[in-house]
CSV table of C-alpha atoms and ligand atoms in Angstrom, one decimal:
chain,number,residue,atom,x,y,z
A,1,UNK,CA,15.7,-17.3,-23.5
A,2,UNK,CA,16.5,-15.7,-27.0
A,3,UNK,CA,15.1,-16.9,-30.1
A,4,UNK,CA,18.0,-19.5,-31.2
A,5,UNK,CA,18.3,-20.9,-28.0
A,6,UNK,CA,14.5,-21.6,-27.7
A,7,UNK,CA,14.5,-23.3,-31.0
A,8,UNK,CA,17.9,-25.4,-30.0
A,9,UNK,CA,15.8,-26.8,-27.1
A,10,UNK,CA,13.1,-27.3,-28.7
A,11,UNK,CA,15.2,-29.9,-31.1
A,12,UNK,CA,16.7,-31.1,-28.3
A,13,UNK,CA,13.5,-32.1,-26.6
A,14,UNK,CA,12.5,-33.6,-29.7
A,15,UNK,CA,15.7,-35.5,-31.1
A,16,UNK,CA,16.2,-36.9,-27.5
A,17,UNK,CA,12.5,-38.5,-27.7
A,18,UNK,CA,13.2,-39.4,-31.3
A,19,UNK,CA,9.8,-37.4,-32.2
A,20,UNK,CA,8.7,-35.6,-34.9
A,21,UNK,CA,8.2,-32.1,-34.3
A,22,UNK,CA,5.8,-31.4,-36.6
A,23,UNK,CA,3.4,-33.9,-35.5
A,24,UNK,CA,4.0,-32.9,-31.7
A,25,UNK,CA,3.0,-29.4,-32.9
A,26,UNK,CA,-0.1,-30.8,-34.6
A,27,UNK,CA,-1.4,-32.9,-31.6
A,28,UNK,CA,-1.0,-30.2,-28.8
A,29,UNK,CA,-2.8,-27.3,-31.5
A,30,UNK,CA,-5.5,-29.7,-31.9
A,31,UNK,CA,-5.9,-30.2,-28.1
A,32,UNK,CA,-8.4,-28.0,-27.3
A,33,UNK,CA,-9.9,-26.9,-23.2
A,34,UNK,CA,-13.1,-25.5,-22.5
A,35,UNK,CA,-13.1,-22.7,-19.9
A,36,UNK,CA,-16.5,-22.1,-17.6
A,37,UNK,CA,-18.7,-19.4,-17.7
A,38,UNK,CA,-19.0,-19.5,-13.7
A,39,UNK,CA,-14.9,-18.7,-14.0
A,40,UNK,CA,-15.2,-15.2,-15.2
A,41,UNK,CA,-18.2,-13.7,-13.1
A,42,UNK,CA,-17.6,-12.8,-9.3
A,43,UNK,CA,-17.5,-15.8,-6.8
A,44,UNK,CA,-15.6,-16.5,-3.9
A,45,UNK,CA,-15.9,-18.4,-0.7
A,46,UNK,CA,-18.8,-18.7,2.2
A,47,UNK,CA,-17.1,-16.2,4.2
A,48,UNK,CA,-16.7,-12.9,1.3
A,49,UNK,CA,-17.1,-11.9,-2.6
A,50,UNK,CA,-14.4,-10.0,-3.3
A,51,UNK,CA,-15.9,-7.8,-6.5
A,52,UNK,CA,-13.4,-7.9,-9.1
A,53,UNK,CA,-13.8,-5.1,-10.8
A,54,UNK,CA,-14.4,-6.0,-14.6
A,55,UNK,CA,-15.5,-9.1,-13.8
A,56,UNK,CA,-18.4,-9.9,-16.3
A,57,UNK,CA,-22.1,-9.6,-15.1
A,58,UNK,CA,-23.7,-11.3,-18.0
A,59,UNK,CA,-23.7,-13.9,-19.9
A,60,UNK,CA,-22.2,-11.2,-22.8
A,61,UNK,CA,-19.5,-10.6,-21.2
A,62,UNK,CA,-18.9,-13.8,-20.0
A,63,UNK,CA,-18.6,-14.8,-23.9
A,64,UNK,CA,-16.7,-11.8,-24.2
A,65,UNK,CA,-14.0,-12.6,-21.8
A,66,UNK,CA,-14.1,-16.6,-23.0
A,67,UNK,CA,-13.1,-15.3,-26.6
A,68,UNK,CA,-10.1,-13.2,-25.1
A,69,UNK,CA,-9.1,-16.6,-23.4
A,70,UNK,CA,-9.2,-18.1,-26.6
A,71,UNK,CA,-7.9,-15.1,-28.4
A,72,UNK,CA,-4.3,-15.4,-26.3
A,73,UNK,CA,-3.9,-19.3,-26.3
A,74,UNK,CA,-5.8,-20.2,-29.1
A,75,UNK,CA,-6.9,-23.5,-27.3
A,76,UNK,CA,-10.2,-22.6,-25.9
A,77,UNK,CA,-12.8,-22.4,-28.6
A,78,UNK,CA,-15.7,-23.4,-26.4
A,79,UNK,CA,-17.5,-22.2,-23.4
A,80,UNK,CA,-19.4,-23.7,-20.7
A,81,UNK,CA,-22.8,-22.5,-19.4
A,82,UNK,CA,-24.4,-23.0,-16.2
A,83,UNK,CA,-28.2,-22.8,-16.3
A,84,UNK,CA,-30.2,-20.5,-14.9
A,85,UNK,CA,-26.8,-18.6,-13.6
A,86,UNK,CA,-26.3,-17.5,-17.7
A,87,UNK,CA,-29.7,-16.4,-18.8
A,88,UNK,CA,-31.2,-15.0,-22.1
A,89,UNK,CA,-34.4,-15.3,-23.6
A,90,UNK,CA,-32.9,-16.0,-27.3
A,91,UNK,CA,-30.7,-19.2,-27.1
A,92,UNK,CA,-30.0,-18.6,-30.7
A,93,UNK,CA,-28.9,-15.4,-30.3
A,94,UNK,CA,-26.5,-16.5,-27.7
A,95,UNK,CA,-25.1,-19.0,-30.2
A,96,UNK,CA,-24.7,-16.2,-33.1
A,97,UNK,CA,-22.9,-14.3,-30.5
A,98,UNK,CA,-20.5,-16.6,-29.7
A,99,UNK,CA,-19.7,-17.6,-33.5
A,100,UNK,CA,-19.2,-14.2,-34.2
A,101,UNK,CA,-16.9,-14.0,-31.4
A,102,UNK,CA,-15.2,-17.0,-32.9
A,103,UNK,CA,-16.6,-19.4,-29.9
A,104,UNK,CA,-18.8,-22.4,-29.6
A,105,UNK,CA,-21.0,-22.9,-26.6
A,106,UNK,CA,-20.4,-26.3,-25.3
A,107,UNK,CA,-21.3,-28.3,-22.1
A,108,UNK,CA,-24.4,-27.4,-20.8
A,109,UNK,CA,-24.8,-27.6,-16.7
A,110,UNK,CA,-28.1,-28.2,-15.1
A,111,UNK,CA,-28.6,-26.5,-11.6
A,112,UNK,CA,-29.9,-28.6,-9.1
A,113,UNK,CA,-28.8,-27.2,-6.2
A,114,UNK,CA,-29.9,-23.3,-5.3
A,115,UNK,CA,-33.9,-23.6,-5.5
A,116,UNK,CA,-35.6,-24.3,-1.9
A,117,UNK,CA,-37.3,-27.0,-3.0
A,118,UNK,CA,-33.9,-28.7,-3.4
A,119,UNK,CA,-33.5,-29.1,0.5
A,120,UNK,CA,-33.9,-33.2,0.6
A,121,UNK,CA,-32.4,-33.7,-3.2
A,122,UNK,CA,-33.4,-32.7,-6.4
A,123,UNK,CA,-33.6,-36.0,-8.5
A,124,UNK,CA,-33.6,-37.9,-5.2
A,125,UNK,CA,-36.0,-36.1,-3.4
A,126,UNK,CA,-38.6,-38.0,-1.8
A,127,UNK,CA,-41.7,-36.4,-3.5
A,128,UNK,CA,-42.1,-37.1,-6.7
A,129,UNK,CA,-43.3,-33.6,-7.7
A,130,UNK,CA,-40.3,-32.5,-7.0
A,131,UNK,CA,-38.2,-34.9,-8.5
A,132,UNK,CA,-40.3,-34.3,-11.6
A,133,UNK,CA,-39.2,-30.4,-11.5
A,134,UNK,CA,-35.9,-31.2,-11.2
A,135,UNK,CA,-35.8,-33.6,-14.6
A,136,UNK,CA,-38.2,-30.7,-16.3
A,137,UNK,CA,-34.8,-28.7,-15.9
A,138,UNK,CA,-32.4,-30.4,-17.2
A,139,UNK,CA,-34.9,-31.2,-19.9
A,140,UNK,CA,-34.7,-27.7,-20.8
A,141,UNK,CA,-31.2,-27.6,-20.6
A,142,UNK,CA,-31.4,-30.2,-23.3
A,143,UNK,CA,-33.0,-27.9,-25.6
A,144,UNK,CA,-30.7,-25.1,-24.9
A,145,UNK,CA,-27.9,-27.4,-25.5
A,146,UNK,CA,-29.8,-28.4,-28.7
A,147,UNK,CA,-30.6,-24.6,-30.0
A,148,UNK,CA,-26.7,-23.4,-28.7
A,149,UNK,CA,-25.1,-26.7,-31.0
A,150,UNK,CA,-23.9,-27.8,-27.7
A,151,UNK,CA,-23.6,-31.7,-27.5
A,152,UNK,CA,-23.0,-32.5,-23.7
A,153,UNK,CA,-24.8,-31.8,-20.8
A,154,UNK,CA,-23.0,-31.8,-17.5
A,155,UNK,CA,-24.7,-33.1,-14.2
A,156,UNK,CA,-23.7,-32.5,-11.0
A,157,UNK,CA,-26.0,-33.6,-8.0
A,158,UNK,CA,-26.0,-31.7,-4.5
A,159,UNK,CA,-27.9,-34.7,-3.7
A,160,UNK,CA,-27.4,-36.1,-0.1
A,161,UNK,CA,-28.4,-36.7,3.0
A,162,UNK,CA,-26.7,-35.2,6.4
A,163,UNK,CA,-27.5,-37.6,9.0
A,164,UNK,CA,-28.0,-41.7,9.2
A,165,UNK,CA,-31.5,-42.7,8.8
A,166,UNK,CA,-32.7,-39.1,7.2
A,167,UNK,CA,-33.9,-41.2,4.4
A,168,UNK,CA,-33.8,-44.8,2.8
A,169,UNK,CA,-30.4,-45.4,0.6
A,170,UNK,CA,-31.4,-47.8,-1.5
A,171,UNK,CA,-34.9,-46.1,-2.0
A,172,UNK,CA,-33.0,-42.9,-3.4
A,173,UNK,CA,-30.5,-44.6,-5.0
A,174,UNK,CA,-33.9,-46.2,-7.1
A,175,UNK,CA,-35.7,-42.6,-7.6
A,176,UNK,CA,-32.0,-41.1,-9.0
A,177,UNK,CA,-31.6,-44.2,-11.4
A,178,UNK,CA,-35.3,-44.1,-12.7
A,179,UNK,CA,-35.1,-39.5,-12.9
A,180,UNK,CA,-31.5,-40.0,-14.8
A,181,UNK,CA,-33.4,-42.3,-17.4
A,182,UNK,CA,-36.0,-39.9,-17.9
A,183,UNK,CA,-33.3,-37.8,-18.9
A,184,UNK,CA,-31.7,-40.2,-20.8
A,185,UNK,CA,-34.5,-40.8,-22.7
A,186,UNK,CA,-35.0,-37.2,-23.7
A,187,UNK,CA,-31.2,-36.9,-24.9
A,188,UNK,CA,-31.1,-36.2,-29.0
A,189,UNK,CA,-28.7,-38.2,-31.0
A,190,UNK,CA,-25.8,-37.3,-30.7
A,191,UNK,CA,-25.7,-35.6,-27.2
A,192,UNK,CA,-24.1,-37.0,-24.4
A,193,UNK,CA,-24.7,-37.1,-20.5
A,194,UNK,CA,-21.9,-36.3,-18.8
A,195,UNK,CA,-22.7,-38.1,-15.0
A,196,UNK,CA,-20.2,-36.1,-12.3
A,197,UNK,CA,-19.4,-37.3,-8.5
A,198,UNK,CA,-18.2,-35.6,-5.6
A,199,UNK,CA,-17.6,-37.4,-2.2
A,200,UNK,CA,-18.9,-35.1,-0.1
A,201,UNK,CA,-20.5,-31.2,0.1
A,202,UNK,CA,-22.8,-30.0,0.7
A,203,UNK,CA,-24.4,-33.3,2.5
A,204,UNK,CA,-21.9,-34.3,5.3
A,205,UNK,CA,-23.3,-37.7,5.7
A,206,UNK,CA,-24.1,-39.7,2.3
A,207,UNK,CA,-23.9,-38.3,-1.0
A,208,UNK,CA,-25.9,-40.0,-4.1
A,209,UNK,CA,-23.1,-39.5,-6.6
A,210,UNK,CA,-20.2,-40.1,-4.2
A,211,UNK,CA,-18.0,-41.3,-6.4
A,212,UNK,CA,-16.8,-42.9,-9.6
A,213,UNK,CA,-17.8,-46.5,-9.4
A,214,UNK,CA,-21.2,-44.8,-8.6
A,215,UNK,CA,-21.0,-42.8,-11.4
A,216,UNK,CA,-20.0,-45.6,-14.0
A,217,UNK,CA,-22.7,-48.1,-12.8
A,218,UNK,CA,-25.5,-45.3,-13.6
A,219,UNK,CA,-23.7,-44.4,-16.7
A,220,UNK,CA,-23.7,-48.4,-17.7
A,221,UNK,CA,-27.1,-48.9,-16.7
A,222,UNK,CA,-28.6,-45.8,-18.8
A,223,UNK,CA,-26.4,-46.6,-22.1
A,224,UNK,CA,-24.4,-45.8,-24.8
A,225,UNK,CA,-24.8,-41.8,-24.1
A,226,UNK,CA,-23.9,-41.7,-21.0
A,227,UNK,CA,-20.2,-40.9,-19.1
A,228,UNK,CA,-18.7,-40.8,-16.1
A,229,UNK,CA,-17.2,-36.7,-15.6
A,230,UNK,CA,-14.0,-36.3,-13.4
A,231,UNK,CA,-13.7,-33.4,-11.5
A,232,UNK,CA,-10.0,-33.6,-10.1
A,233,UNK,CA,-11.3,-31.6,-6.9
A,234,UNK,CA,-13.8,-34.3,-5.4
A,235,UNK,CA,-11.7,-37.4,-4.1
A,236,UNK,CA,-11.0,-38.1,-1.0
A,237,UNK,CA,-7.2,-37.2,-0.6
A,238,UNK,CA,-5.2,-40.1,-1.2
A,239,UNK,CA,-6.9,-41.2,-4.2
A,240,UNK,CA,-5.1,-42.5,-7.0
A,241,UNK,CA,-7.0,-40.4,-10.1
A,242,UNK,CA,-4.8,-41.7,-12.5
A,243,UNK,CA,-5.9,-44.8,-11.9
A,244,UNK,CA,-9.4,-44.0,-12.1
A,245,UNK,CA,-8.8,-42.5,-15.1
A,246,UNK,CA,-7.2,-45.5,-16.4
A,247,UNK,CA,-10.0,-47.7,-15.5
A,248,UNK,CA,-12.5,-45.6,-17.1
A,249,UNK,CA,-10.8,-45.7,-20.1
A,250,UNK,CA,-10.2,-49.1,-20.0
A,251,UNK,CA,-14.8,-49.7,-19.7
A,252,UNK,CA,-14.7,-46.6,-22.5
A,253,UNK,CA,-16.7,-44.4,-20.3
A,254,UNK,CA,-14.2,-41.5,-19.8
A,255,UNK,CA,-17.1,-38.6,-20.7
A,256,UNK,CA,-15.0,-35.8,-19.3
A,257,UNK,CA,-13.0,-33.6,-16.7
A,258,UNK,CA,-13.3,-30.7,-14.6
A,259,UNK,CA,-9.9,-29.3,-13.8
A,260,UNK,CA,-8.9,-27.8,-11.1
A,261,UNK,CA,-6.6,-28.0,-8.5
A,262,UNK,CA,-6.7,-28.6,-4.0
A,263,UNK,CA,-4.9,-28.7,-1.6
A,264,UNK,CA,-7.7,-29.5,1.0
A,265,UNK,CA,-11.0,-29.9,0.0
A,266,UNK,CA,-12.9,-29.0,-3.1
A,267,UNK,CA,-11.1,-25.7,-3.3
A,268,UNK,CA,-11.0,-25.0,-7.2
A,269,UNK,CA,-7.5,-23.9,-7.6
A,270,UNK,CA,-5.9,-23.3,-10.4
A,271,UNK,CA,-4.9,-26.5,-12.1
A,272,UNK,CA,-1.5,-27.8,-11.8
A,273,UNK,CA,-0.7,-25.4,-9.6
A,274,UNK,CA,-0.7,-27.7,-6.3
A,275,UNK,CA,-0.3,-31.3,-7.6
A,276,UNK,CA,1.5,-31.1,-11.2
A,277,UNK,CA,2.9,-34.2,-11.5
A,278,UNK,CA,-0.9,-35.5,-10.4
A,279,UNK,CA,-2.0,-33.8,-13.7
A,280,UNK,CA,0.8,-35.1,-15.5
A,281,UNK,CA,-0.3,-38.8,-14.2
A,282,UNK,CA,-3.6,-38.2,-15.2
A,283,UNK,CA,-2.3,-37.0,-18.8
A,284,UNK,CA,0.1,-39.9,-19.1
A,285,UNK,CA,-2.7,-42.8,-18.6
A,286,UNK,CA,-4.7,-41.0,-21.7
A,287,UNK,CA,-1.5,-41.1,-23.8
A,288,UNK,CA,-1.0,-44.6,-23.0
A,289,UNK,CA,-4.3,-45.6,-23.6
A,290,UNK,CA,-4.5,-43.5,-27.1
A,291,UNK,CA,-1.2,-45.1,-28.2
A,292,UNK,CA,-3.0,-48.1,-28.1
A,293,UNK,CA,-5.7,-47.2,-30.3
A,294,UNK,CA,-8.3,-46.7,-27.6
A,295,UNK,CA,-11.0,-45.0,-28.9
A,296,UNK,CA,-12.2,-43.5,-26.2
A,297,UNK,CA,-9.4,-41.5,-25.3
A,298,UNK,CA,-10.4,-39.7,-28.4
A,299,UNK,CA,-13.6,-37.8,-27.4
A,300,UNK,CA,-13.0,-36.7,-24.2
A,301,UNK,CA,-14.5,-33.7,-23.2
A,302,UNK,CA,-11.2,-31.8,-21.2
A,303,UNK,CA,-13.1,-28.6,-19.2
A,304,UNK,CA,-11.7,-26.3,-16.3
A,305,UNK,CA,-14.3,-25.5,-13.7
A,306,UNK,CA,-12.9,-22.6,-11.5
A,307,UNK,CA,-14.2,-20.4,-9.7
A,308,UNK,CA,-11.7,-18.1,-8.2
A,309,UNK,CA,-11.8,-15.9,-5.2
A,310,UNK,CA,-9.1,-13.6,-5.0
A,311,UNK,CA,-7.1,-14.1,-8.5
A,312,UNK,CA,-7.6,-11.8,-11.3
A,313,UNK,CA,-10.3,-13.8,-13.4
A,314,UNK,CA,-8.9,-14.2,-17.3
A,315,UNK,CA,-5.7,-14.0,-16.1
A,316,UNK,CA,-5.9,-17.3,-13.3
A,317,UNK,CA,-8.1,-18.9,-16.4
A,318,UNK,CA,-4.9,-18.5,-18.7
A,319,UNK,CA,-2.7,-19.6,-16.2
A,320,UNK,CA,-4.9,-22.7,-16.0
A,321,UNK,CA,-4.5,-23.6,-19.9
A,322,UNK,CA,-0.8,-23.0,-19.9
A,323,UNK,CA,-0.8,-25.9,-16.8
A,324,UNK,CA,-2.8,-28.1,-18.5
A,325,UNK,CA,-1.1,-27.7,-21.8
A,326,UNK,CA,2.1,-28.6,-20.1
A,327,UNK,CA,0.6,-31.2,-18.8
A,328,UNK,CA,-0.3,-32.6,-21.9
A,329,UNK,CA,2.6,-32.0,-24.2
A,330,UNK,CA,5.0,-33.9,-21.2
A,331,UNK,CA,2.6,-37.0,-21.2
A,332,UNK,CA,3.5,-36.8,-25.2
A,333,UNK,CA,7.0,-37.2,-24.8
A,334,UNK,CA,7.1,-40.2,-22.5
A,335,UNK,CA,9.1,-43.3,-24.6
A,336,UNK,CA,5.9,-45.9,-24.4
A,337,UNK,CA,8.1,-48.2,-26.0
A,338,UNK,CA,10.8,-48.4,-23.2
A,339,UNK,CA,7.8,-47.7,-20.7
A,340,UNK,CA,6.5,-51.3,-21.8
A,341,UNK,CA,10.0,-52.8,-22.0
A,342,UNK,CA,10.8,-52.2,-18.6
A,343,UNK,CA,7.2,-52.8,-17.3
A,344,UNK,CA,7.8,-56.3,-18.7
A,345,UNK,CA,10.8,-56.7,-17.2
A,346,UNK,CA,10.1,-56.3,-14.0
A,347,UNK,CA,12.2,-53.0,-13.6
A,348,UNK,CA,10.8,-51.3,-10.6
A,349,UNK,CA,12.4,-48.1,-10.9
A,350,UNK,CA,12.7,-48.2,-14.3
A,351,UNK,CA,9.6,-47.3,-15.7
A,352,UNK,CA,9.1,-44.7,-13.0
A,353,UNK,CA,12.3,-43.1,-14.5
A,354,UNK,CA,11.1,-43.1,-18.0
A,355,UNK,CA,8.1,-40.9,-16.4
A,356,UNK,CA,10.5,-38.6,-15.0
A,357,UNK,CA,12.2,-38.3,-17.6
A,358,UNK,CA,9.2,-36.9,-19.6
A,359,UNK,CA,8.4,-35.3,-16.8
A,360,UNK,CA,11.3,-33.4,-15.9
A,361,UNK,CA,11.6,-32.3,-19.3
A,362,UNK,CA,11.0,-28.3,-20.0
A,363,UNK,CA,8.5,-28.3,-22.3
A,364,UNK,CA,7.8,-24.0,-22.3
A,365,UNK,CA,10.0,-23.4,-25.4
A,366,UNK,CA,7.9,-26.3,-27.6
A,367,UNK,CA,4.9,-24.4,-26.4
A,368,UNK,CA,6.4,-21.2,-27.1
A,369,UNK,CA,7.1,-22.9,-31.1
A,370,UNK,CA,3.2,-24.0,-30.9
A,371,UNK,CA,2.1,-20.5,-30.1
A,372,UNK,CA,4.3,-18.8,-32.2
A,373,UNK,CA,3.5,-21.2,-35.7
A,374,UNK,CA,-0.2,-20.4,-34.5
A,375,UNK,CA,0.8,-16.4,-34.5
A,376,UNK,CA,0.1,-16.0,-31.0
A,377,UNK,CA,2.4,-14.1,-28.4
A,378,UNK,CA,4.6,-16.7,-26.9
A,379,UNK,CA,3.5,-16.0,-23.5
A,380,UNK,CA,-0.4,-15.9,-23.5
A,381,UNK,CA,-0.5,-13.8,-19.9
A,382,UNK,CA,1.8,-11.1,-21.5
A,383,UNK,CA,-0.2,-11.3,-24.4
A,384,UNK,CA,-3.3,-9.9,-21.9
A,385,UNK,CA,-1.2,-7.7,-20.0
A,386,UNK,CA,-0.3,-5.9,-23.2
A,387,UNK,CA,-3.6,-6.0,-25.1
A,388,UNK,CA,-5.3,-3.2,-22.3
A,389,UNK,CA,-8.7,-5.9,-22.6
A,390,UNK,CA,-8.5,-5.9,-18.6
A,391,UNK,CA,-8.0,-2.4,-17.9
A,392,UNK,CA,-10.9,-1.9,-20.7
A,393,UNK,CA,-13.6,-4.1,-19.4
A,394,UNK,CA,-12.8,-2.7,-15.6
A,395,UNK,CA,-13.8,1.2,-17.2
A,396,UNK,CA,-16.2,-0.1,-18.9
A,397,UNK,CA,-18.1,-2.8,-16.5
A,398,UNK,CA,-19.2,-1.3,-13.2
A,399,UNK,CA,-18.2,-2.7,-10.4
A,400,UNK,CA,-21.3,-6.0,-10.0
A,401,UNK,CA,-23.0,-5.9,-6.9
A,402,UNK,CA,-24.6,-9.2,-7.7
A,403,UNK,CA,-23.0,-10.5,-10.9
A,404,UNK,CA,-23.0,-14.0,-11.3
A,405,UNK,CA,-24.9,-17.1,-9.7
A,406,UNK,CA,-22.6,-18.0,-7.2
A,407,UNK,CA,-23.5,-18.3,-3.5
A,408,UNK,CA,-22.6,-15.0,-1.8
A,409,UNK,CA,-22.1,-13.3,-5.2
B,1,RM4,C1,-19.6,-28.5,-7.8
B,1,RM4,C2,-19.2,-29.2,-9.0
B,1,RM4,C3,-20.0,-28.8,-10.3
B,1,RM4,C4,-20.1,-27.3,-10.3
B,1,RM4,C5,-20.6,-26.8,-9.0
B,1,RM4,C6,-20.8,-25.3,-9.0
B,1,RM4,O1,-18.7,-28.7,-6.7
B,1,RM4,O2,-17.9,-29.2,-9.2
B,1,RM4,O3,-19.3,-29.2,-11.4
B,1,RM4,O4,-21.0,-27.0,-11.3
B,1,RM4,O5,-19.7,-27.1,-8.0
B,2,MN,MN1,-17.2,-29.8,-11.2
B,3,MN,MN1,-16.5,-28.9,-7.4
């Protein structure tokens, strides 16, 4: 598409919505996506690592390829950690680092899943020793969130059980409640727990943070600081996220997401790759909601959490921004006053063709126009290819043996 013609559909997009461009521009500049450290070291699957070579060993080159992400789409000013997979000694030198890189560090994840002592549960365990190691961690990870500027810490549980009768339900769903409000209690003003559910994996037969309702009744039982964190990888399939999504928003305990995408189980794809109207759905229900002045749909923490196995490692990252930037800028162009109109009027089809309609619509050339009034390349991948960063960091990284914390890496 040449220049004119990508500006001509860029009106067209907007003059059909009866939108102003400007303030489309502003609001998808001003949406921001944090990427994961875990994304740009080596991972892969049970079976095999594939080493990619360049792929950062360290959490300094971990910040270093984060910044490139952010360099080429100029919507990714903050970086997860994972804790004790990114390690230094001098949490404040790790923040100076990424400032001078032009990054923030932001959520903080606790690991409560690789040590042996995990076997029966970390904050669910049955001895309370144990339980008490496991809430001494994240405890730390407080004060790394706290010395990084970081205002979220992200818990995910491995907690489970494999068989019926391995241990009392109700009894660990008392010792999780009582270890996440000894967290809670340690939490500085300010800093907010970020409470994520999977259904299943690695326990096969109960899981203590199955699922969202879970999630939310933990999250409303602690207080005020805590959220429920939607990772779009952990339902069963079937499930209707969007509307999970809506109902969070509606109790205002919408902490956060983890994007990624599946096609069977929790197989961290990129986003939007397999199910993008899913993402769209999801996106649409938050555009609603902040249409109607909900505030929650404000502050909502919107991360990636990726590990990939065989895709080049900035580059699939990228590719995962652009999809969820799509996402988000169609959701923006759906008509919520003709949505509501023909909600009301008992138009089946109706509203789903006002979705559609958004939907359908190409939004690549307003994207294009965002990038382009931000002075970034157009197309953020080319924008890699062409800047000789990969081929660099490949010469200049050895090839990691072990590189990252990943099972198997
Ligand atoms: C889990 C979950 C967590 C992530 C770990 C590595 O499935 O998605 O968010 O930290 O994987
Ligand atoms: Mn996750
Ligand atoms: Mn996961």
């Amino acid at each position: 598409m040449n220049a004119d013609s990508a500006v001509e559909a860029v009106h067209a997009i907007v003059d059909q919505r009866q939108l102003e461009l400007d303030d489309l521009v502003r609001r998808i500049q001003s949406f921001a996506i944090e990427t994961p450290s875990w994304g740009y070291g080596n991972s892969g699957t049970r079976f095999k690592v594939f080493a990619w070579p360049g792929a950062a060993r360290n959490l300094h080159e971990k910040l270093a390829d984060a910044a490139m992400v952010h360099r080429v789409t100029g919507a990714c000013p903050t970086v997860a950690l994972h804790i004790p997979w990114d390690n230094t000694d001098d949490w404040a030198a790790a923040r100076q680092e990424a400032e001078s890189l032009g990054m923030r560090i932001g959520a903080i994840n606790p690991n409560l899943f690789q040590d042996d002592e995990y076997k029966l549960g970390s904050l669910t365990h049955p001895d309370p020793a144990i339980r008490r190691r496991a809430i001494d961690h994240v405890r730390e990870c407080i004060v790394i969130a706290q010395t990084t500027g970081s205002d979220i810490i992200s818990l995910w549980l491995a907690d489970g059980t494999n068989y019926p009768g391995q241990d009392d339900l109700r009894g660990r769903r008392h010792r999780l409640f009582e270890s996440l409000q000894a967290i809670y209690a340690d939490l500085p003003p300010g800093m907010r727990l970020l409470i994520e559910y999977k259904f299943f994996e690695p326990a096969f037969y109960s899981t203590d943070l199955p699922d969202w309702g879970t999630s939310l009744l933990m999250a409303t039982k602690l207080g005020p600081k805590a959220d429920v964190l939607v990772d779009t990888g952990h339902h069963p399939h079937g499930t209707n996220i969007a509307q999970i999504v809506a109902q969070l928003l509606d109790e205002g305990r919408l902490g956060g997401f983890h994007f990624n995408d599946r096609k069977y189980a929790d197989d961290d794809l990129i986003v939007g790759s397999v199910n993008p109207f899913e993402l769209f759905c999801i996106f649409n229900e938050i555009a609603g909601a902040a249409a109607e002045g909900n505030s929650n749909a404000g502050r909502i923490a919107y991360m990636i959490d990726q590990s990939h196995n065989i895709e080049p490692k900035i580059e699939a990252m990228i590719q995962s921004v652009m999809n969820i930037q799509i996402a988000y800028a169609k959701s923006l162009l759906v008509d919520r006053a003709a949505l509501r109109h023909v909600q009301k009027a008992g138009d089946v089809l109706a509203g789903y063709r006002e979705l559609q309609a958004a939907y359908e619509t190409d939004v690549r050339p307003l994207l294009a126009e965002v990038r382009r009034r931000q002075g970034l390349d157009v197309d953020p991948i080319l924008a890699l290819r062409s800047s000789g960063y990969v081929a660099q960091v490949a010469r200049e990284r050895a090839v990691a043996a072990v590189s990252s914390g990943y099972p198997g890496a």
